Amino acid sequence: MSNQSTPVKPGVVTAARIILFVVCGLSGVLLVMSLLGIIGAFLHPEGPDAAFATVGATTGGVLRSFVLGLIAIVLLLVAALRIGKGGTKNHLVVRLLVGGGGLVSVLNAVLTGESTAYMGFVLPLIVLMLLQSKRSREWFAAMDAPMRNN
């Protein structure tokens, strides 16, 4: 057994993790508000199609947007939780999850025509850039070293 201490997590990794948690939290709040709107539409006396038609949406479009938003949040949340573990394999998994969450957000924006949904792509892109910094890559690689020495 080695007495090596674990490497100190650089600020860019911490910033990436915080950004992901904030994006997930804010997106979660918006998703809950969307869910309440969907429930309200289904309780509308004339049905959900009539309720969504007043804002120029369809029931299928709203439900599709809700599901895509939920998928993006889950991908980004899992990535945020995995960042703290370190390791080169985990670094790859986190980048794939963040990239996937960003792509699902873009798909959602394209399908719904909402330009505000692109924020779900811009912030994951920033996180990917932070995770690709030299200090970040070195930290993820250094986190493998204590595991090999055990």
JSON list of C-alpha atoms in Angstrom, two decimals:
[
{"chain": "A", "resi": 1, "resn": "MET", "atom": "CA", "xyz": [0.00, 0.00, 0.00]},
{"chain": "A", "resi": 2, "resn": "SER", "atom": "CA", "xyz": [1.28, 3.45, -0.86]},
{"chain": "A", "resi": 3, "resn": "ASN", "atom": "CA", "xyz": [1.05, 6.62, 1.20]},
{"chain": "A", "resi": 4, "resn": "GLN", "atom": "CA", "xyz": [0.43, 8.74, -1.88]},
{"chain": "A", "resi": 5, "resn": "SER", "atom": "CA", "xyz": [-2.19, 11.39, -1.44]},
{"chain": "A", "resi": 6, "resn": "THR", "atom": "CA", "xyz": [-4.74, 11.95, -4.12]},
{"chain": "A", "resi": 7, "resn": "PRO", "atom": "CA", "xyz": [-3.96, 14.84, -6.46]},
{"chain": "A", "resi": 8, "resn": "VAL", "atom": "CA", "xyz": [-5.70, 18.13, -5.76]},
{"chain": "A", "resi": 9, "resn": "LYS", "atom": "CA", "xyz": [-8.62, 18.68, -8.10]},
{"chain": "A", "resi": 10, "resn": "PRO", "atom": "CA", "xyz": [-7.93, 21.73, -10.31]},
{"chain": "A", "resi": 11, "resn": "GLY", "atom": "CA", "xyz": [-10.33, 24.63, -10.40]},
{"chain": "A", "resi": 12, "resn": "VAL", "atom": "CA", "xyz": [-11.33, 23.94, -14.01]},
{"chain": "A", "resi": 13, "resn": "VAL", "atom": "CA", "xyz": [-12.66, 20.50, -13.04]},
{"chain": "A", "resi": 14, "resn": "THR", "atom": "CA", "xyz": [-14.55, 21.96, -10.09]},
{"chain": "A", "resi": 15, "resn": "ALA", "atom": "CA", "xyz": [-15.94, 24.72, -12.32]},
{"chain": "A", "resi": 16, "resn": "ALA", "atom": "CA", "xyz": [-17.08, 22.16, -14.90]},
{"chain": "A", "resi": 17, "resn": "ARG", "atom": "CA", "xyz": [-18.85, 20.16, -12.20]},
{"chain": "A", "resi": 18, "resn": "ILE", "atom": "CA", "xyz": [-20.54, 23.23, -10.74]},
{"chain": "A", "resi": 19, "resn": "ILE", "atom": "CA", "xyz": [-21.71, 24.37, -14.18]},
{"chain": "A", "resi": 20, "resn": "LEU", "atom": "CA", "xyz": [-23.24, 20.94, -14.82]},
{"chain": "A", "resi": 21, "resn": "PHE", "atom": "CA", "xyz": [-25.04, 20.93, -11.47]},
{"chain": "A", "resi": 22, "resn": "VAL", "atom": "CA", "xyz": [-26.38, 24.46, -12.08]},
{"chain": "A", "resi": 23, "resn": "VAL", "atom": "CA", "xyz": [-27.55, 23.56, -15.60]},
{"chain": "A", "resi": 24, "resn": "CYS", "atom": "CA", "xyz": [-29.26, 20.43, -14.27]},
{"chain": "A", "resi": 25, "resn": "GLY", "atom": "CA", "xyz": [-30.89, 22.34, -11.43]},
{"chain": "A", "resi": 26, "resn": "LEU", "atom": "CA", "xyz": [-32.22, 25.15, -13.60]},
{"chain": "A", "resi": 27, "resn": "SER", "atom": "CA", "xyz": [-33.30, 22.74, -16.32]},
{"chain": "A", "resi": 28, "resn": "GLY", "atom": "CA", "xyz": [-35.00, 20.61, -13.69]},
{"chain": "A", "resi": 29, "resn": "VAL", "atom": "CA", "xyz": [-37.00, 23.61, -12.48]},
{"chain": "A", "resi": 30, "resn": "LEU", "atom": "CA", "xyz": [-38.06, 24.37, -16.06]},
{"chain": "A", "resi": 31, "resn": "LEU", "atom": "CA", "xyz": [-38.95, 20.72, -16.59]},
{"chain": "A", "resi": 32, "resn": "VAL", "atom": "CA", "xyz": [-41.16, 20.70, -13.48]},
{"chain": "A", "resi": 33, "resn": "MET", "atom": "CA", "xyz": [-42.87, 23.87, -14.72]},
{"chain": "A", "resi": 34, "resn": "SER", "atom": "CA", "xyz": [-43.38, 22.19, -18.09]},
{"chain": "A", "resi": 35, "resn": "LEU", "atom": "CA", "xyz": [-44.82, 19.12, -16.38]},
{"chain": "A", "resi": 36, "resn": "LEU", "atom": "CA", "xyz": [-47.28, 21.30, -14.47]},
{"chain": "A", "resi": 37, "resn": "GLY", "atom": "CA", "xyz": [-48.31, 22.91, -17.77]},
{"chain": "A", "resi": 38, "resn": "ILE", "atom": "CA", "xyz": [-48.79, 19.50, -19.35]},
{"chain": "A", "resi": 39, "resn": "ILE", "atom": "CA", "xyz": [-50.91, 18.33, -16.42]},
{"chain": "A", "resi": 40, "resn": "GLY", "atom": "CA", "xyz": [-52.94, 21.53, -16.62]},
{"chain": "A", "resi": 41, "resn": "ALA", "atom": "CA", "xyz": [-53.48, 21.01, -20.35]},
{"chain": "A", "resi": 42, "resn": "PHE", "atom": "CA", "xyz": [-54.70, 17.47, -19.81]},
{"chain": "A", "resi": 43, "resn": "LEU", "atom": "CA", "xyz": [-57.14, 18.76, -17.19]},
{"chain": "A", "resi": 44, "resn": "HIS", "atom": "CA", "xyz": [-58.42, 21.45, -19.56]},
{"chain": "A", "resi": 45, "resn": "PRO", "atom": "CA", "xyz": [-62.15, 20.99, -20.27]},
{"chain": "A", "resi": 46, "resn": "GLU", "atom": "CA", "xyz": [-61.61, 21.00, -24.04]},
{"chain": "A", "resi": 47, "resn": "GLY", "atom": "CA", "xyz": [-58.62, 18.63, -23.87]},
{"chain": "A", "resi": 48, "resn": "PRO", "atom": "CA", "xyz": [-54.87, 19.08, -24.26]},
{"chain": "A", "resi": 49, "resn": "ASP", "atom": "CA", "xyz": [-54.96, 19.72, -27.99]},
{"chain": "A", "resi": 50, "resn": "ALA", "atom": "CA", "xyz": [-57.16, 22.79, -27.51]},
{"chain": "A", "resi": 51, "resn": "ALA", "atom": "CA", "xyz": [-54.99, 24.04, -24.65]},
{"chain": "A", "resi": 52, "resn": "PHE", "atom": "CA", "xyz": [-51.73, 23.66, -26.56]},
{"chain": "A", "resi": 53, "resn": "ALA", "atom": "CA", "xyz": [-53.26, 25.13, -29.73]},
{"chain": "A", "resi": 54, "resn": "THR", "atom": "CA", "xyz": [-53.68, 28.46, -27.91]},
{"chain": "A", "resi": 55, "resn": "VAL", "atom": "CA", "xyz": [-49.87, 28.75, -27.74]},
{"chain": "A", "resi": 56, "resn": "GLY", "atom": "CA", "xyz": [-49.22, 27.24, -31.17]},
{"chain": "A", "resi": 57, "resn": "ALA", "atom": "CA", "xyz": [-48.03, 23.85, -29.97]},
{"chain": "A", "resi": 58, "resn": "THR", "atom": "CA", "xyz": [-49.22, 20.29, -30.33]},
{"chain": "A", "resi": 59, "resn": "THR", "atom": "CA", "xyz": [-49.57, 17.69, -27.62]},
{"chain": "A", "resi": 60, "resn": "GLY", "atom": "CA", "xyz": [-47.03, 15.43, -29.33]},
{"chain": "A", "resi": 61, "resn": "GLY", "atom": "CA", "xyz": [-44.53, 18.26, -29.70]},
{"chain": "A", "resi": 62, "resn": "VAL", "atom": "CA", "xyz": [-44.80, 19.26, -26.05]},
{"chain": "A", "resi": 63, "resn": "LEU", "atom": "CA", "xyz": [-44.45, 15.68, -24.85]},
{"chain": "A", "resi": 64, "resn": "ARG", "atom": "CA", "xyz": [-41.48, 15.06, -27.18]},
{"chain": "A", "resi": 65, "resn": "SER", "atom": "CA", "xyz": [-39.80, 18.21, -25.88]},
{"chain": "A", "resi": 66, "resn": "PHE", "atom": "CA", "xyz": [-40.41, 17.11, -22.29]},
{"chain": "A", "resi": 67, "resn": "VAL", "atom": "CA", "xyz": [-38.88, 13.67, -22.86]},
{"chain": "A", "resi": 68, "resn": "LEU", "atom": "CA", "xyz": [-35.82, 15.09, -24.68]},
{"chain": "A", "resi": 69, "resn": "GLY", "atom": "CA", "xyz": [-35.33, 17.61, -21.88]},
{"chain": "A", "resi": 70, "resn": "LEU", "atom": "CA", "xyz": [-35.49, 14.84, -19.31]},
{"chain": "A", "resi": 71, "resn": "ILE", "atom": "CA", "xyz": [-32.93, 12.77, -21.23]},
{"chain": "A", "resi": 72, "resn": "ALA", "atom": "CA", "xyz": [-30.55, 15.75, -21.46]},
{"chain": "A", "resi": 73, "resn": "ILE", "atom": "CA", "xyz": [-30.84, 16.44, -17.72]},
{"chain": "A", "resi": 74, "resn": "VAL", "atom": "CA", "xyz": [-30.16, 12.81, -16.82]},
{"chain": "A", "resi": 75, "resn": "LEU", "atom": "CA", "xyz": [-27.08, 12.66, -19.08]},
{"chain": "A", "resi": 76, "resn": "LEU", "atom": "CA", "xyz": [-25.65, 15.88, -17.66]},
{"chain": "A", "resi": 77, "resn": "LEU", "atom": "CA", "xyz": [-26.44, 14.92, -14.07]},
{"chain": "A", "resi": 78, "resn": "VAL", "atom": "CA", "xyz": [-24.71, 11.56, -14.40]},
{"chain": "A", "resi": 79, "resn": "ALA", "atom": "CA", "xyz": [-21.71, 13.36, -15.92]},
{"chain": "A", "resi": 80, "resn": "ALA", "atom": "CA", "xyz": [-21.60, 15.83, -13.01]},
{"chain": "A", "resi": 81, "resn": "LEU", "atom": "CA", "xyz": [-21.69, 13.00, -10.51]},
{"chain": "A", "resi": 82, "resn": "ARG", "atom": "CA", "xyz": [-18.92, 11.07, -12.29]},
{"chain": "A", "resi": 83, "resn": "ILE", "atom": "CA", "xyz": [-16.51, 13.99, -12.65]},
{"chain": "A", "resi": 84, "resn": "GLY", "atom": "CA", "xyz": [-15.34, 13.73, -9.05]},
{"chain": "A", "resi": 85, "resn": "LYS", "atom": "CA", "xyz": [-14.04, 10.18, -9.44]},
{"chain": "A", "resi": 86, "resn": "GLY", "atom": "CA", "xyz": [-11.21, 10.97, -11.84]},
{"chain": "A", "resi": 87, "resn": "GLY", "atom": "CA", "xyz": [-9.42, 8.44, -14.02]},
{"chain": "A", "resi": 88, "resn": "THR", "atom": "CA", "xyz": [-8.87, 8.39, -17.76]},
{"chain": "A", "resi": 89, "resn": "LYS", "atom": "CA", "xyz": [-11.73, 5.99, -18.43]},
{"chain": "A", "resi": 90, "resn": "ASN", "atom": "CA", "xyz": [-14.06, 8.18, -16.39]},
{"chain": "A", "resi": 91, "resn": "HIS", "atom": "CA", "xyz": [-12.80, 11.25, -18.26]},
{"chain": "A", "resi": 92, "resn": "LEU", "atom": "CA", "xyz": [-13.93, 9.67, -21.53]},
{"chain": "A", "resi": 93, "resn": "VAL", "atom": "CA", "xyz": [-17.31, 8.66, -20.09]},
{"chain": "A", "resi": 94, "resn": "VAL", "atom": "CA", "xyz": [-17.91, 12.17, -18.71]},
{"chain": "A", "resi": 95, "resn": "ARG", "atom": "CA", "xyz": [-17.06, 13.78, -22.05]},
{"chain": "A", "resi": 96, "resn": "LEU", "atom": "CA", "xyz": [-19.40, 11.40, -23.88]},
{"chain": "A", "resi": 97, "resn": "LEU", "atom": "CA", "xyz": [-22.23, 12.09, -21.42]},
{"chain": "A", "resi": 98, "resn": "VAL", "atom": "CA", "xyz": [-21.77, 15.87, -21.64]},
{"chain": "A", "resi": 99, "resn": "GLY", "atom": "CA", "xyz": [-21.54, 15.74, -25.43]},
{"chain": "A", "resi": 100, "resn": "GLY", "atom": "CA", "xyz": [-24.64, 13.53, -25.60]},
{"chain": "A", "resi": 101, "resn": "GLY", "atom": "CA", "xyz": [-26.57, 15.87, -23.30]},
{"chain": "A", "resi": 102, "resn": "GLY", "atom": "CA", "xyz": [-25.61, 18.84, -25.44]},
{"chain": "A", "resi": 103, "resn": "LEU", "atom": "CA", "xyz": [-26.61, 17.08, -28.66]},
{"chain": "A", "resi": 104, "resn": "VAL", "atom": "CA", "xyz": [-29.98, 16.07, -27.20]},
{"chain": "A", "resi": 105, "resn": "SER", "atom": "CA", "xyz": [-30.50, 19.73, -26.24]},
{"chain": "A", "resi": 106, "resn": "VAL", "atom": "CA", "xyz": [-29.73, 20.83, -29.80]},
{"chain": "A", "resi": 107, "resn": "LEU", "atom": "CA", "xyz": [-32.12, 18.21, -31.17]},
{"chain": "A", "resi": 108, "resn": "ASN", "atom": "CA", "xyz": [-34.78, 19.49, -28.78]},
{"chain": "A", "resi": 109, "resn": "ALA", "atom": "CA", "xyz": [-34.17, 23.08, -29.90]},
{"chain": "A", "resi": 110, "resn": "VAL", "atom": "CA", "xyz": [-34.35, 22.14, -33.59]},
{"chain": "A", "resi": 111, "resn": "LEU", "atom": "CA", "xyz": [-37.53, 20.09, -33.19]},
{"chain": "A", "resi": 112, "resn": "THR", "atom": "CA", "xyz": [-39.33, 22.67, -31.04]},
{"chain": "A", "resi": 113, "resn": "GLY", "atom": "CA", "xyz": [-37.97, 25.78, -32.74]},
{"chain": "A", "resi": 114, "resn": "GLU", "atom": "CA", "xyz": [-37.13, 27.37, -29.40]},
{"chain": "A", "resi": 115, "resn": "SER", "atom": "CA", "xyz": [-33.94, 29.39, -29.54]},
{"chain": "A", "resi": 116, "resn": "THR", "atom": "CA", "xyz": [-33.65, 29.42, -25.74]},
{"chain": "A", "resi": 117, "resn": "ALA", "atom": "CA", "xyz": [-33.03, 25.67, -25.77]},
{"chain": "A", "resi": 118, "resn": "TYR", "atom": "CA", "xyz": [-29.61, 26.33, -27.30]},
{"chain": "A", "resi": 119, "resn": "MET", "atom": "CA", "xyz": [-28.37, 27.35, -23.85]},
{"chain": "A", "resi": 120, "resn": "GLY", "atom": "CA", "xyz": [-28.52, 23.63, -23.08]},
{"chain": "A", "resi": 121, "resn": "PHE", "atom": "CA", "xyz": [-25.83, 23.26, -25.74]},
{"chain": "A", "resi": 122, "resn": "VAL", "atom": "CA", "xyz": [-23.63, 26.29, -25.02]},
{"chain": "A", "resi": 123, "resn": "LEU", "atom": "CA", "xyz": [-22.95, 25.44, -21.37]},
{"chain": "A", "resi": 124, "resn": "PRO", "atom": "CA", "xyz": [-22.11, 21.76, -22.05]},
{"chain": "A", "resi": 125, "resn": "LEU", "atom": "CA", "xyz": [-19.75, 22.98, -24.77]},
{"chain": "A", "resi": 126, "resn": "ILE", "atom": "CA", "xyz": [-18.01, 25.20, -22.21]},
{"chain": "A", "resi": 127, "resn": "VAL", "atom": "CA", "xyz": [-17.82, 22.22, -19.84]},
{"chain": "A", "resi": 128, "resn": "LEU", "atom": "CA", "xyz": [-16.22, 20.12, -22.59]},
{"chain": "A", "resi": 129, "resn": "MET", "atom": "CA", "xyz": [-13.63, 22.83, -23.15]},
{"chain": "A", "resi": 130, "resn": "LEU", "atom": "CA", "xyz": [-12.87, 22.95, -19.42]},
{"chain": "A", "resi": 131, "resn": "LEU", "atom": "CA", "xyz": [-12.52, 19.18, -19.28]},
{"chain": "A", "resi": 132, "resn": "GLN", "atom": "CA", "xyz": [-10.07, 19.25, -22.20]},
{"chain": "A", "resi": 133, "resn": "SER", "atom": "CA", "xyz": [-7.72, 21.75, -20.56]},
{"chain": "A", "resi": 134, "resn": "LYS", "atom": "CA", "xyz": [-4.21, 20.55, -19.80]},
{"chain": "A", "resi": 135, "resn": "ARG", "atom": "CA", "xyz": [-4.67, 20.70, -16.01]},
{"chain": "A", "resi": 136, "resn": "SER", "atom": "CA", "xyz": [-7.94, 18.79, -16.26]},
{"chain": "A", "resi": 137, "resn": "ARG", "atom": "CA", "xyz": [-6.46, 16.01, -18.40]},
{"chain": "A", "resi": 138, "resn": "GLU", "atom": "CA", "xyz": [-3.45, 15.75, -16.09]},
{"chain": "A", "resi": 139, "resn": "TRP", "atom": "CA", "xyz": [-5.70, 15.45, -13.03]},
{"chain": "A", "resi": 140, "resn": "PHE", "atom": "CA", "xyz": [-7.87, 12.73, -14.57]},
{"chain": "A", "resi": 141, "resn": "ALA", "atom": "CA", "xyz": [-4.72, 10.81, -15.56]},
{"chain": "A", "resi": 142, "resn": "ALA", "atom": "CA", "xyz": [-3.12, 11.33, -12.13]},
{"chain": "A", "resi": 143, "resn": "MET", "atom": "CA", "xyz": [-6.22, 9.88, -10.46]},
{"chain": "A", "resi": 144, "resn": "ASP", "atom": "CA", "xyz": [-5.40, 6.56, -12.19]},
{"chain": "A", "resi": 145, "resn": "ALA", "atom": "CA", "xyz": [-1.93, 6.43, -10.58]},
{"chain": "A", "resi": 146, "resn": "PRO", "atom": "CA", "xyz": [-3.06, 5.83, -6.94]},
{"chain": "A", "resi": 147, "resn": "MET", "atom": "CA", "xyz": [-5.31, 2.99, -8.14]},
{"chain": "A", "resi": 148, "resn": "ARG", "atom": "CA", "xyz": [-2.41, 1.28, -9.95]},
{"chain": "A", "resi": 149, "resn": "ASN", "atom": "CA", "xyz": [-0.14, 1.55, -6.90]},
{"chain": "A", "resi": 150, "resn": "ASN", "atom": "CA", "xyz": [-2.55, -0.29, -4.58]}
]
